[in-house]
Amino acid sequence: MTSEDLLQPGHVVKERWKVMRKIGGGGFGEIYEGLDLVTKEQVALKVESARQPKQVLKMEVAVLKKLQGKDHVCRFIGCGRNDRFNYVVMQLQGKNLAELRRAQPRGAFSLSTTLRLGHQILKAIDSIHQVGFLHRDIKPSNFSIGRLPSNCRKVYMLDFGLARQYTTATGEVRAPRAAAGFRGTVRYASINAHKNKEMGRHDDLWSLFYMLVEFVNGQLPWRKIKDKEQVGLMKEKYDHRALLKHLPSDLRAFLEHIQSLEYSDKPDYAMLSLLLERCMKRRGVRESDPYDWEKPIVTQSQIPQTPAITTMTTPAPLSPRNNNQNIQPDNRKDNEVELDALCRRARKLEADATQVTPTNTDKQAITIDRNCNHDHDNTSSTLTTEQQPEHPTRQPER
């Protein structure tokens, strides 16, 4: 925290919410972790200066109230204003999806985690559209997981400051403006947003599509380009089917659906949801499976090294390659029993060979010893790691 922060640790807002620490901030305001002195629960306080030219908390509160009772939405606790700042108090959540992805060893999620996150995010987007609003800033850092044992596997939608009502009082879709201005985050914004067109429901889904690609690949092709116009041109010329290289082919239908939609069209949320569910089913993904951040991260140095087991050597003229060949232990018990029997037989024959002149029997012993090594190599198991793209250069979201 700095002296320029709107709130300092220990400050109590409206004699109820005690500020503990600052946990975030940006061009539109600051976010603090606080303690509700009445309920004793930890809360999030979102604050903006009362003198700030562009004020967004009014929209945040309006949308948050509309969404109460919906899945994937934080619980609204309170709001208010004074001559210094405006504020809203809501349920405190855990880490956001951008943080969780970057914390992965290769900066990417597994396909299992990606599909399940996409399914939850799609439901959250459907929820806000149902109450007549567009989010207009769909990106990983605007989705968090719960921080309590009861909700730590649920994804929550955050930050409604850029939301816009797309329906009239009668529920009709509002007429689009000729020029709406850019809204969103460059990396995940739709082509329509780059063209300053009025955004529709499908534009939120375009941002979800880009998120899914980044989750699996660890990056998007335009991640290093800072200029908004250049990114827009690249997206317009890019063959988006190429982005699906590491995603299930089923998701081409997702891309084709959002490509077919115009401003006023209603997306087929049910079809897209079934599409993701089908992808999960075909790949054996279960909702109960651990997410990537729930798994212990094991580095190469932490993998225990199993000592090599070598066969006994004899005076017989075996090659150094066979004498020194390592046997990898196998997890299959039946193979181990069979191998052990073969090796014991080979050792007995080898011991006999040291007491007599080499005969055909000794040659047989040598053959058995070689087969013992060879057979076990064929049955040994191999540890493999999932093939994922290299960790990208970490660029801040624009």
Short mmCIF file of C-alpha atoms in Angstrom, two decimals, residues 362-372:
data_model
loop_
_atom_site.label_atom_id
_atom_site.label_comp_id
_atom_site.label_asym_id
_atom_site.label_seq_id
_atom_site.Cartn_x
_atom_site.Cartn_y
_atom_site.Cartn_z
CA ASP A 362 26.31 -73.44 -20.68
CA LYS A 363 25.44 -71.86 -23.99
CA GLN A 364 21.82 -72.34 -23.06
CA ALA A 365 22.47 -70.57 -19.75
CA ILE A 366 23.91 -67.61 -21.61
CA THR A 367 20.89 -67.50 -23.89
CA ILE A 368 18.50 -67.57 -20.94
CA ASP A 369 20.38 -64.73 -19.23
CA ARG A 370 20.13 -62.60 -22.34
CA ASN A 371 16.44 -63.35 -22.74
CA CYS A 372 15.92 -62.48 -19.09
#
